[in-house]
Amino acid sequence: MAVTSVIERDKLFIGGEWIAPASDRQFRALNATTEELIGVTPEGTEADIDAAVAAARAAFEGGWGQTTPQERADVLNAFAGEVAKRGEDLARTVSLQNGMPYQVSSQFENAYAVGLLQYYAALAKDLQLEERRPSPLGFDSLIRREPIGVVAGIVPWNYPVVLSITKIGPALAAGCTLVLKPSPGTPLDGFILAECAEAAGVPAGVLNWVPADREVGAYLVSHPGINKVAFTGSTAAGRKIGAVCGDLLRPCSLELGGKSAAIILDDADMEQVVQGLNFASFANNGQTCAASTRILVPDSRYDEITGKLAEWAGSLKIGDPLDPETQIGPVASEAHRERVEGYIQNGKNAGFEVLTGGDRPDTQDKGWFVSPTIFSDVDNSATIAQEEIFGPVLACIRYTDEQDAIKIANDSDYGLGGSVWGSDSKRAVAVARQVITGTIGVNGYVIDMNAPFGGVKNSGIGREFGPEAIAGYMQLKSVYLPMGG
């Protein structure tokens, strides 16, 4: 889709106002399909971070941190209503920037984001902030749950709206304020969210947006006015953030990368499998941290299953992400396409067979497209089986029996997602229980907002989604009461 006009943003949303940035530096947002310029935004500096943190601190100490659960719920519901009004705009803006097919962005960057805000509004309303607990020593204690304070939310480019909401929802429910740093790869949608916050009457300073690069992001992480860091992104960046927070004794949640396994059992219905892998493996063109990108195939049905997988992947419709029929759009940037293609070449150089793809689609003369690619007979120790590619590339790996499949699935530095596919659901669940991972689906993979989401090993620490996420934005205080008090 050709761009008819360039979106120009020249102010930052800080302290409930649109203010001029501290410098004239800009980010340029490009259309992943046409490579055209679609927008420019301010590039935040350390001075802008200082202003945002100060505004968030003033809002927290000026009243937001002492709001009642009902007051927080009302603000979250109002915000959800405004996001719903702009949901289509948000979904289209994300698809233009990172190539996400509209059939995905309309669900996650629109409907799911709205539902998540409403979910946390409902939880906030019933939040128990204080509990009186009897002691064996003969007196009572008050156990208080208090907001942790000012939060730095650092959001990646692959699901920029919903991943912002995974921080905003539980943080506001807990009574925290936030400074959000969107990715330079998708800077435009954050301005729409800020407009939603303004229209919803979110109190000044509770939410602040400063798009910035990694260096300024590092400044935010280490800022003395921050009480917690909530980060979603690469494992490499997460390690650096975790090291800084560890040195500062600052709480952090790190939702990082993955290299999840899809275990196809020998009784699996392949029609169900290929339908489910559309999301489990190739959602957002494979640019999904929890994607099942290692496909574990039983030796007894290997040729049949890999043949069906190749047929499925080769049939996916590639094209303009704004076309509702498109299943695979472009990846997010030219640099990212080069990264994905580097992994594909690595797999070829290692001698693994390419069942389908392995190149750029000849139907697209512009845009950062990569054909859905499936490698066969990959060794689980290979680079393409161990490192996160973050694109439409799958590695098929043979296994002999269930225990071999579980061993291969667990032979990874990551543990974020995964899936098990089989006609006997009890058997599939039994296998799922033995996979070392933070989340796993049986005959599908759908992230449940009412269940904690996060990883183990190199996939991170902490959890998002579910009521457990709110606990991550609160701290406990015990008040020991005098006897008879």
CSV table of C-alpha atoms in Angstrom, one decimal:
chain,number,residue,atom,x,y,z
A,1,MET,CA,0.0,0.0,0.0
A,2,ALA,CA,1.6,3.3,-1.1
A,3,VAL,CA,1.8,6.1,1.5
A,4,THR,CA,-0.1,9.2,0.5
A,5,SER,CA,1.2,11.4,3.3
A,6,VAL,CA,3.9,11.3,5.9
A,7,ILE,CA,2.9,11.3,9.6
A,8,GLU,CA,4.9,14.1,11.4
A,9,ARG,CA,5.1,14.0,15.2
A,10,ASP,CA,7.2,16.8,16.8
A,11,LYS,CA,6.3,16.6,20.5
A,12,LEU,CA,6.6,14.1,23.3
A,13,PHE,CA,3.8,13.1,25.8
A,14,ILE,CA,5.3,13.9,29.2
A,15,GLY,CA,3.4,14.9,32.4
A,16,GLY,CA,0.1,14.9,30.7
A,17,GLU,CA,1.2,17.4,28.0
A,18,TRP,CA,2.6,17.5,24.6
A,19,ILE,CA,6.0,19.1,25.0
A,20,ALA,CA,8.9,20.0,22.7
A,21,PRO,CA,11.7,17.4,22.8
A,22,ALA,CA,15.1,18.4,24.1
A,23,SER,CA,16.8,18.0,20.7
A,24,ASP,CA,15.9,18.1,17.0
A,25,ARG,CA,17.0,14.5,16.5
A,26,GLN,CA,14.3,12.3,14.7
A,27,PHE,CA,13.4,8.7,14.1
A,28,ARG,CA,12.2,7.8,10.5
A,29,ALA,CA,9.6,5.1,10.3
A,30,LEU,CA,9.6,3.2,7.0
A,31,ASN,CA,6.9,1.1,5.4
A,32,ALA,CA,8.1,-2.5,5.6
A,33,THR,CA,6.3,-3.4,2.4
A,34,THR,CA,7.1,-0.5,0.1
A,35,GLU,CA,10.3,0.8,1.9
A,36,GLU,CA,8.7,4.3,1.8
A,37,LEU,CA,8.9,6.9,4.6
A,38,ILE,CA,5.7,6.9,6.5
A,39,GLY,CA,6.5,9.0,9.5
A,40,VAL,CA,9.0,11.0,11.6
A,41,THR,CA,9.0,11.3,15.4
A,42,PRO,CA,11.3,12.9,18.0
A,43,GLU,CA,14.2,10.9,19.2
A,44,GLY,CA,14.3,11.1,22.9
A,45,THR,CA,17.4,12.2,24.8
A,46,GLU,CA,18.6,11.8,28.4
A,47,ALA,CA,17.1,15.2,29.2
A,48,ASP,CA,13.7,13.9,27.9
A,49,ILE,CA,14.1,10.9,30.2
A,50,ASP,CA,14.8,13.1,33.1
A,51,ALA,CA,11.6,15.1,32.4
A,52,ALA,CA,9.5,11.9,32.1
A,53,VAL,CA,10.9,10.3,35.2
A,54,ALA,CA,10.3,13.5,37.2
A,55,ALA,CA,6.7,13.7,35.9
A,56,ALA,CA,6.1,10.1,36.8
A,57,ARG,CA,7.6,10.6,40.3
A,58,ALA,CA,5.4,13.7,40.8
A,59,ALA,CA,2.3,11.8,39.8
A,60,PHE,CA,3.1,8.8,42.0
A,61,GLU,CA,3.8,10.9,45.1
A,62,GLY,CA,1.2,13.4,44.3
A,63,GLY,CA,-1.7,11.1,44.6
A,64,TRP,CA,-1.8,8.2,42.1
A,65,GLY,CA,0.1,5.9,44.5
A,66,GLN,CA,-2.6,6.4,47.1
A,67,THR,CA,-5.6,5.9,44.8
A,68,THR,CA,-8.2,3.3,45.7
A,69,PRO,CA,-8.6,0.1,43.7
A,70,GLN,CA,-11.9,1.4,42.2
A,71,GLU,CA,-10.2,4.6,41.1
A,72,ARG,CA,-7.5,2.7,39.2
A,73,ALA,CA,-10.1,0.4,37.7
A,74,ASP,CA,-12.1,3.4,36.4
A,75,VAL,CA,-9.0,4.9,34.8
A,76,LEU,CA,-8.1,1.6,33.1
A,77,ASN,CA,-11.6,1.1,31.8
A,78,ALA,CA,-11.6,4.7,30.4
A,79,PHE,CA,-8.2,4.0,28.7
A,80,ALA,CA,-9.5,0.7,27.3
A,81,GLY,CA,-12.5,2.6,25.8
A,82,GLU,CA,-10.2,5.1,24.0
A,83,VAL,CA,-7.9,2.3,22.8
A,84,ALA,CA,-11.0,0.6,21.3
A,85,LYS,CA,-11.9,3.7,19.4
A,86,ARG,CA,-8.4,3.9,17.9
A,87,GLY,CA,-7.9,0.1,17.6
A,88,GLU,CA,-8.0,-0.1,13.9
A,89,ASP,CA,-5.7,2.9,13.5
A,90,LEU,CA,-3.2,1.2,15.9
A,91,ALA,CA,-3.4,-2.2,14.1
A,92,ARG,CA,-2.8,-0.5,10.7
A,93,THR,CA,0.0,1.6,12.0
A,94,VAL,CA,1.8,-1.4,13.4
A,95,SER,CA,1.3,-3.4,10.2
A,96,LEU,CA,2.8,-0.6,8.1
A,97,GLN,CA,5.9,-0.4,10.3
A,98,ASN,CA,6.8,-4.0,11.1
A,99,GLY,CA,5.0,-6.0,8.4
A,100,MET,CA,2.6,-7.8,10.8
A,101,PRO,CA,-0.3,-9.2,8.8
A,102,TYR,CA,-3.5,-7.3,9.5
A,103,GLN,CA,-5.3,-10.5,10.5
A,104,VAL,CA,-2.8,-10.7,13.4
A,105,SER,CA,-2.5,-7.0,14.2
A,106,SER,CA,-6.3,-6.5,14.3
A,107,GLN,CA,-6.4,-9.2,17.0
A,108,PHE,CA,-3.4,-8.5,19.1
A,109,GLU,CA,-2.7,-4.8,18.6
A,110,ASN,CA,-6.4,-4.0,18.8
A,111,ALA,CA,-8.9,-6.4,20.4
A,112,TYR,CA,-6.5,-8.3,22.7
A,113,ALA,CA,-4.9,-5.0,23.9
A,114,VAL,CA,-8.4,-3.6,24.8
A,115,GLY,CA,-9.4,-6.9,26.5
A,116,LEU,CA,-6.2,-6.9,28.5
A,117,LEU,CA,-6.8,-3.4,29.9
A,118,GLN,CA,-10.4,-4.4,30.8
A,119,TYR,CA,-9.1,-7.5,32.4
A,120,TYR,CA,-6.7,-5.6,34.7
A,121,ALA,CA,-9.5,-3.1,35.4
A,122,ALA,CA,-11.6,-5.9,36.8
A,123,LEU,CA,-8.6,-7.3,38.8
A,124,ALA,CA,-7.8,-3.8,40.1
A,125,LYS,CA,-11.4,-3.3,41.4
A,126,ASP,CA,-11.1,-6.3,43.6
A,127,LEU,CA,-7.5,-5.9,44.6
A,128,GLN,CA,-6.9,-6.6,48.3
A,129,LEU,CA,-4.3,-4.1,49.5
A,130,GLU,CA,-4.3,-5.1,53.2
A,131,GLU,CA,-4.7,-8.3,55.1
A,132,ARG,CA,-4.8,-8.8,58.9
A,133,ARG,CA,-3.0,-12.0,59.8
A,134,PRO,CA,-2.8,-13.6,63.2
A,135,SER,CA,0.6,-14.6,64.6
A,136,PRO,CA,1.5,-17.7,66.6
A,137,LEU,CA,3.2,-15.3,69.0
A,138,GLY,CA,-0.2,-13.9,70.1
A,139,PHE,CA,-0.5,-10.7,68.1
A,140,ASP,CA,-1.7,-9.8,64.7
A,141,SER,CA,0.1,-8.3,61.7
A,142,LEU,CA,-1.1,-6.2,58.8
A,143,ILE,CA,0.2,-7.4,55.5
A,144,ARG,CA,0.2,-4.4,53.1
A,145,ARG,CA,0.6,-4.6,49.3
A,146,GLU,CA,1.9,-1.2,48.1
A,147,PRO,CA,2.8,0.0,44.6
A,148,ILE,CA,6.5,-0.3,43.9
A,149,GLY,CA,6.7,3.3,42.4
A,150,VAL,CA,8.0,4.5,39.1
A,151,VAL,CA,8.4,1.9,36.4
A,152,ALA,CA,10.5,2.0,33.3
A,153,GLY,CA,8.7,0.0,30.5
A,154,ILE,CA,10.9,-0.9,27.6
A,155,VAL,CA,9.0,-2.2,24.6
A,156,PRO,CA,10.2,-4.0,21.4
A,157,TRP,CA,9.0,-3.6,17.8
A,158,ASN,CA,7.3,-6.9,17.2
A,159,TYR,CA,4.1,-6.4,19.2
A,160,PRO,CA,4.5,-2.8,20.3
A,161,VAL,CA,0.9,-2.1,21.4
A,162,VAL,CA,0.0,-5.2,23.3
A,163,LEU,CA,3.5,-5.4,24.9
A,164,SER,CA,3.1,-1.9,26.1
A,165,ILE,CA,-0.3,-2.9,27.6
A,166,THR,CA,1.3,-5.8,29.4
A,167,LYS,CA,3.2,-3.2,31.4
A,168,ILE,CA,0.6,-0.5,31.6
A,169,GLY,CA,-2.3,-2.8,32.7
A,170,PRO,CA,-0.8,-4.4,35.8
A,171,ALA,CA,1.4,-1.4,36.7
A,172,LEU,CA,-1.6,1.0,36.8
A,173,ALA,CA,-3.7,-1.6,38.6
A,174,ALA,CA,-1.0,-1.8,41.3
A,175,GLY,CA,-0.8,2.0,41.6
A,176,CYS,CA,2.5,2.6,39.8
A,177,THR,CA,3.4,5.3,37.2
A,178,LEU,CA,5.4,4.6,34.0
A,179,VAL,CA,7.9,5.9,31.6
A,180,LEU,CA,7.6,3.9,28.4
A,181,LYS,CA,10.4,3.7,25.9
A,182,PRO,CA,9.1,2.4,22.5
A,183,SER,CA,11.5,0.9,20.0
A,184,PRO,CA,12.9,3.1,17.2
A,185,GLY,CA,11.6,0.4,14.8
A,186,THR,CA,8.0,1.2,15.6
A,187,PRO,CA,7.8,4.7,17.1
A,188,LEU,CA,4.4,5.8,15.7
A,189,ASP,CA,1.9,3.7,17.6
A,190,GLY,CA,3.1,5.0,21.0
A,191,PHE,CA,1.8,8.4,20.0
A,192,ILE,CA,-1.6,7.0,19.4
A,193,LEU,CA,-1.6,5.3,22.8
A,194,ALA,CA,-0.6,8.6,24.4
A,195,GLU,CA,-3.5,10.3,22.7
A,196,CYS,CA,-5.8,7.6,24.1
A,197,ALA,CA,-4.4,8.2,27.6
A,198,GLU,CA,-5.0,11.9,27.2
A,199,ALA,CA,-8.5,11.4,25.9
A,200,ALA,CA,-9.3,8.9,28.7
A,201,GLY,CA,-8.3,11.4,31.4
A,202,VAL,CA,-5.4,9.4,32.7
A,203,PRO,CA,-3.9,11.7,35.4
A,204,ALA,CA,-1.0,13.8,34.3
A,205,GLY,CA,2.4,12.0,34.7
A,206,VAL,CA,0.9,8.5,35.2
A,207,LEU,CA,1.9,7.5,31.7
A,208,ASN,CA,4.8,9.1,29.7
A,209,TRP,CA,6.2,8.1,26.3
A,210,VAL,CA,9.8,8.7,25.2
A,211,PRO,CA,10.9,6.9,22.0
A,212,ALA,CA,14.7,6.5,22.2
A,213,ASP,CA,17.7,4.4,21.1
A,214,ARG,CA,19.6,1.8,23.2
A,215,GLU,CA,22.0,4.3,24.8
A,216,VAL,CA,19.1,6.5,26.1
A,217,GLY,CA,17.3,3.3,27.1
A,218,ALA,CA,20.3,2.3,29.2
A,219,TYR,CA,20.2,5.7,30.8
A,220,LEU,CA,16.5,5.1,31.7
A,221,VAL,CA,17.3,1.6,33.2
A,222,SER,CA,20.0,3.1,35.5
A,223,HIS,CA,18.1,6.3,36.3
A,224,PRO,CA,18.0,7.0,40.1
A,225,GLY,CA,14.3,7.9,39.9
A,226,ILE,CA,13.2,4.4,38.7
A,227,ASN,CA,12.0,1.7,41.1
A,228,LYS,CA,11.5,-1.2,38.6
A,229,VAL,CA,12.3,-2.1,35.1
A,230,ALA,CA,9.9,-4.1,32.9
A,231,PHE,CA,11.6,-5.2,29.7
A,232,THR,CA,10.6,-7.2,26.7
A,233,GLY,CA,13.3,-7.9,24.1
A,234,SER,CA,16.4,-9.9,23.2
A,235,THR,CA,18.3,-12.1,25.7
A,236,ALA,CA,21.5,-10.2,25.0
A,237,ALA,CA,19.9,-6.9,26.0
A,238,GLY,CA,18.1,-8.5,28.9
A,239,ARG,CA,21.4,-9.7,30.3
A,240,LYS,CA,22.7,-6.2,30.3
A,241,ILE,CA,19.6,-4.8,32.0
A,242,GLY,CA,19.6,-7.6,34.5
A,243,ALA,CA,23.2,-6.8,35.4
A,244,VAL,CA,22.5,-3.1,35.9
A,245,CYS,CA,19.4,-3.9,38.0
A,246,GLY,CA,21.3,-6.4,40.0
A,247,ASP,CA,24.0,-3.9,40.8
A,248,LEU,CA,21.4,-1.4,41.9
A,249,LEU,CA,19.3,-4.0,43.7
A,250,ARG,CA,16.4,-2.8,41.5
A,251,PRO,CA,13.6,-5.2,40.7
A,252,CYS,CA,13.2,-6.1,37.0
A,253,SER,CA,11.1,-8.4,34.9
A,254,LEU,CA,12.8,-9.7,31.7
A,255,GLU,CA,10.7,-11.3,29.0
A,256,LEU,CA,13.3,-12.5,26.6
A,257,GLY,CA,13.9,-14.7,23.6
A,258,GLY,CA,13.0,-18.3,22.8
A,259,LYS,CA,13.7,-21.3,20.6
A,260,SER,CA,10.6,-23.3,21.4
A,261,ALA,CA,9.9,-26.9,20.3
A,262,ALA,CA,6.7,-28.2,18.6
A,263,ILE,CA,6.5,-31.9,19.4
A,264,ILE,CA,4.4,-33.7,16.8
A,265,LEU,CA,3.4,-37.0,18.3
A,266,ASP,CA,3.0,-40.1,16.2
A,267,ASP,CA,-0.8,-40.0,16.4
A,268,ALA,CA,-1.1,-36.3,15.4
A,269,ASP,CA,-3.7,-35.1,13.0
A,270,MET,CA,-1.7,-33.2,10.4
A,271,GLU,CA,-4.6,-31.1,9.3
A,272,GLN,CA,-4.9,-29.8,12.9
A,273,VAL,CA,-1.1,-29.4,13.2
A,274,VAL,CA,-0.7,-27.2,10.1
A,275,GLN,CA,-3.7,-25.1,10.9
A,276,GLY,CA,-2.4,-24.5,14.5
A,277,LEU,CA,1.2,-23.8,13.4
A,278,ASN,CA,0.0,-20.8,11.4
A,279,PHE,CA,0.0,-19.0,14.7
A,280,ALA,CA,2.2,-21.2,16.9
A,281,SER,CA,5.2,-21.0,14.5
A,282,PHE,CA,4.6,-18.2,11.9
A,283,ALA,CA,2.6,-15.6,13.8
A,284,ASN,CA,3.8,-12.1,12.8
A,285,ASN,CA,6.0,-13.6,10.1
A,286,GLY,CA,7.9,-15.6,12.8
A,287,GLN,CA,8.7,-12.4,14.7
A,288,THR,CA,7.3,-13.9,17.9
A,289,CYS,CA,9.4,-14.7,20.9
A,290,ALA,CA,7.4,-17.8,21.9
A,291,ALA,CA,7.2,-19.2,18.4
A,292,SER,CA,7.6,-23.0,18.0
A,293,THR,CA,10.5,-23.0,15.5
A,294,ARG,CA,12.0,-26.4,16.3
A,295,ILE,CA,9.6,-29.0,14.8
A,296,LEU,CA,10.2,-32.4,16.4
A,297,VAL,CA,9.0,-35.1,14.1
A,298,PRO,CA,8.7,-38.9,14.9
A,299,ASP,CA,11.0,-41.0,12.8
A,300,SER,CA,8.1,-43.4,12.0
A,301,ARG,CA,6.2,-40.7,10.1
A,302,TYR,CA,9.1,-38.3,9.2
A,303,ASP,CA,8.7,-38.2,5.4
A,304,GLU,CA,5.0,-37.9,5.5
A,305,ILE,CA,4.9,-35.1,8.1
A,306,THR,CA,7.7,-33.1,6.7
A,307,GLY,CA,6.1,-33.3,3.3
A,308,LYS,CA,2.9,-31.9,4.6
A,309,LEU,CA,4.7,-29.2,6.5
A,310,ALA,CA,6.6,-28.2,3.3
A,311,GLU,CA,3.3,-28.2,1.4
A,312,TRP,CA,1.7,-26.0,4.0
A,313,ALA,CA,4.5,-23.5,4.3
A,314,GLY,CA,4.8,-23.2,0.5
A,315,SER,CA,1.1,-22.4,0.2
A,316,LEU,CA,1.0,-19.5,2.6
A,317,LYS,CA,-0.1,-16.3,1.0
A,318,ILE,CA,2.7,-13.7,1.0
A,319,GLY,CA,2.0,-10.0,0.4
A,320,ASP,CA,0.9,-6.7,1.6
A,321,PRO,CA,0.2,-7.0,5.4
A,322,LEU,CA,-2.9,-4.7,5.1
A,323,ASP,CA,-4.5,-7.3,2.8
A,324,PRO,CA,-6.7,-9.3,5.1
A,325,GLU,CA,-5.9,-12.5,3.1
A,326,THR,CA,-2.1,-12.1,3.7
A,327,GLN,CA,-0.6,-14.7,6.0
A,328,ILE,CA,3.1,-13.7,5.6
A,329,GLY,CA,4.2,-10.1,5.3
A,330,PRO,CA,7.6,-8.6,5.2
A,331,VAL,CA,10.0,-8.7,8.2
A,332,ALA,CA,10.4,-5.4,10.1
A,333,SER,CA,13.5,-3.9,8.5
A,334,GLU,CA,16.2,-4.4,5.9
A,335,ALA,CA,18.7,-5.1,8.6
A,336,HIS,CA,16.5,-7.7,10.2
A,337,ARG,CA,16.0,-9.4,6.8
A,338,GLU,CA,19.8,-9.6,6.4
A,339,ARG,CA,20.0,-11.2,9.9
A,340,VAL,CA,17.3,-13.8,9.0
A,341,GLU,CA,18.9,-14.5,5.6
A,342,GLY,CA,22.2,-15.0,7.4
A,343,TYR,CA,20.7,-17.8,9.4
A,344,ILE,CA,19.2,-19.4,6.3
A,345,GLN,CA,22.6,-19.3,4.6
A,346,ASN,CA,24.1,-20.9,7.7
A,347,GLY,CA,21.7,-23.7,7.5
A,348,LYS,CA,22.5,-24.3,3.8
A,349,ASN,CA,26.2,-24.1,4.5
A,350,ALA,CA,25.7,-26.8,7.2
A,351,GLY,CA,24.2,-29.1,4.6
A,352,PHE,CA,20.7,-29.2,5.8
A,353,GLU,CA,18.0,-29.8,3.2
A,354,VAL,CA,15.7,-26.9,2.3
A,355,LEU,CA,12.2,-28.4,1.9
A,356,THR,CA,10.7,-25.1,0.9
A,357,GLY,CA,11.7,-21.4,0.8
A,358,GLY,CA,15.2,-20.4,1.5
A,359,ASP,CA,15.0,-17.3,-0.6
A,360,ARG,CA,13.1,-14.1,-1.2
A,361,PRO,CA,9.6,-14.5,-2.9
A,362,ASP,CA,9.8,-13.6,-6.6
A,363,THR,CA,6.2,-12.2,-6.3
A,364,GLN,CA,7.5,-9.1,-4.4
A,365,ASP,CA,9.8,-6.6,-6.0
A,366,LYS,CA,9.9,-4.3,-2.9
A,367,GLY,CA,9.7,-4.8,0.8
A,368,TRP,CA,11.7,-6.9,3.2
A,369,PHE,CA,10.2,-10.2,2.4
A,370,VAL,CA,11.6,-13.7,3.3
A,371,SER,CA,9.9,-16.8,2.0
A,372,PRO,CA,8.6,-19.2,4.7
A,373,THR,CA,11.5,-21.7,5.0
A,374,ILE,CA,11.7,-25.2,6.3
A,375,PHE,CA,14.9,-27.1,6.9
A,376,SER,CA,14.9,-30.9,7.2
A,377,ASP,CA,17.0,-33.4,9.2
A,378,VAL,CA,18.5,-30.6,11.3
A,379,ASP,CA,20.8,-31.7,14.2
A,380,ASN,CA,19.5,-30.1,17.4
A,381,SER,CA,23.0,-28.8,18.1
A,382,ALA,CA,23.1,-26.8,14.9
A,383,THR,CA,23.1,-23.0,15.0
A,384,ILE,CA,19.7,-22.8,13.3
A,385,ALA,CA,18.3,-25.1,16.0
A,386,GLN,CA,19.8,-23.4,19.0
A,387,GLU,CA,19.7,-19.6,18.2
A,388,GLU,CA,16.7,-17.5,17.9
A,389,ILE,CA,16.2,-16.4,14.2
A,390,PHE,CA,13.0,-14.4,14.7
A,391,GLY,CA,11.7,-14.9,11.2
A,392,PRO,CA,9.7,-17.5,9.1
A,393,VAL,CA,12.3,-20.3,9.4
A,394,LEU,CA,11.6,-23.7,10.9
A,395,ALA,CA,14.0,-26.6,11.6
A,396,CYS,CA,12.6,-30.1,11.5
A,397,ILE,CA,14.4,-32.6,13.8
A,398,ARG,CA,13.9,-36.3,14.0
A,399,TYR,CA,13.2,-38.2,17.3
A,400,THR,CA,12.7,-41.9,18.1
A,401,ASP,CA,10.2,-42.0,20.9
A,402,GLU,CA,8.5,-39.7,23.5
A,403,GLN,CA,11.4,-39.5,25.9
A,404,ASP,CA,13.8,-38.7,23.0
A,405,ALA,CA,11.4,-35.9,21.9
A,406,ILE,CA,11.3,-34.5,25.5
A,407,LYS,CA,15.1,-34.7,25.8
A,408,ILE,CA,15.5,-32.8,22.5
A,409,ALA,CA,12.9,-30.2,23.4
A,410,ASN,CA,14.7,-29.6,26.7
A,411,ASP,CA,18.2,-29.4,25.1
A,412,SER,CA,18.0,-25.7,24.7
A,413,ASP,CA,19.3,-22.6,26.4
A,414,TYR,CA,15.8,-21.2,26.2
A,415,GLY,CA,12.4,-22.1,27.7
A,416,LEU,CA,9.6,-19.7,26.8
A,417,GLY,CA,7.0,-21.4,24.7
A,418,GLY,CA,6.3,-24.7,23.0
A,419,SER,CA,3.6,-27.0,21.8
A,420,VAL,CA,2.6,-30.7,21.7
A,421,TRP,CA,0.4,-32.1,19.0
A,422,GLY,CA,-1.5,-35.5,19.2
A,423,SER,CA,-4.9,-37.1,18.9
A,424,ASP,CA,-4.7,-38.4,22.5
A,425,SER,CA,-5.0,-35.2,24.5
A,426,LYS,CA,-4.1,-36.9,27.8
A,427,ARG,CA,-0.9,-38.3,26.4
A,428,ALA,CA,-0.1,-34.9,24.9
A,429,VAL,CA,-0.6,-33.1,28.2
A,430,ALA,CA,1.6,-35.7,29.9
A,431,VAL,CA,4.4,-34.9,27.5
A,432,ALA,CA,3.8,-31.1,27.9
A,433,ARG,CA,4.3,-31.4,31.6
A,434,GLN,CA,7.8,-32.7,31.1
A,435,VAL,CA,9.0,-29.9,28.8
A,436,ILE,CA,11.0,-27.3,30.7
A,437,THR,CA,9.4,-24.1,29.7
A,438,GLY,CA,7.3,-21.2,31.0
A,439,THR,CA,4.4,-21.8,28.7
A,440,ILE,CA,3.3,-24.6,26.4
A,441,GLY,CA,0.2,-25.4,24.3
A,442,VAL,CA,-1.5,-28.7,23.6
A,443,ASN,CA,-2.9,-28.9,20.0
A,444,GLY,CA,-2.6,-25.2,19.7
A,445,TYR,CA,-0.9,-22.2,21.3
A,446,VAL,CA,-3.0,-19.3,22.4
A,447,ILE,CA,-1.7,-16.9,25.1
A,448,ASP,CA,-4.2,-16.8,28.0
A,449,MET,CA,-4.4,-13.3,29.6
A,450,ASN,CA,-5.5,-15.0,32.8
A,451,ALA,CA,-2.4,-17.2,33.1
A,452,PRO,CA,1.2,-16.1,33.8
A,453,PHE,CA,3.4,-15.7,30.8
A,454,GLY,CA,7.2,-15.8,30.9
A,455,GLY,CA,10.2,-17.9,30.5
A,456,VAL,CA,12.9,-20.0,32.2
A,457,LYS,CA,16.6,-20.3,31.5
A,458,ASN,CA,17.7,-17.7,28.9
A,459,SER,CA,14.1,-16.8,28.2
A,460,GLY,CA,13.9,-14.4,31.2
A,461,ILE,CA,12.7,-13.9,34.7
A,462,GLY,CA,9.3,-12.7,36.0
A,463,ARG,CA,5.8,-13.1,34.6
A,464,GLU,CA,3.4,-11.0,32.6
A,465,PHE,CA,-0.4,-11.7,32.3
A,466,GLY,CA,-2.6,-13.1,34.9
A,467,PRO,CA,-3.1,-11.7,38.4
A,468,GLU,CA,0.6,-12.7,39.1
A,469,ALA,CA,1.7,-9.8,36.9
A,470,ILE,CA,0.2,-7.2,39.4
A,471,ALA,CA,2.2,-8.8,42.2
A,472,GLY,CA,5.4,-7.9,40.2
A,473,TYR,CA,4.5,-4.2,40.5
A,474,MET,CA,3.8,-4.3,44.3
A,475,GLN,CA,6.0,-4.6,47.4
A,476,LEU,CA,5.0,-6.1,50.7
A,477,LYS,CA,5.1,-4.4,54.1
A,478,SER,CA,4.4,-6.1,57.4
A,479,VAL,CA,3.0,-3.9,60.2
A,480,TYR,CA,3.3,-5.7,63.6
A,481,LEU,CA,0.4,-4.7,65.8
A,482,PRO,CA,0.6,-4.6,69.6
A,483,MET,CA,-1.2,-7.3,71.5
A,484,GLY,CA,-4.8,-6.3,71.8
A,485,GLY,CA,-4.4,-3.6,69.1
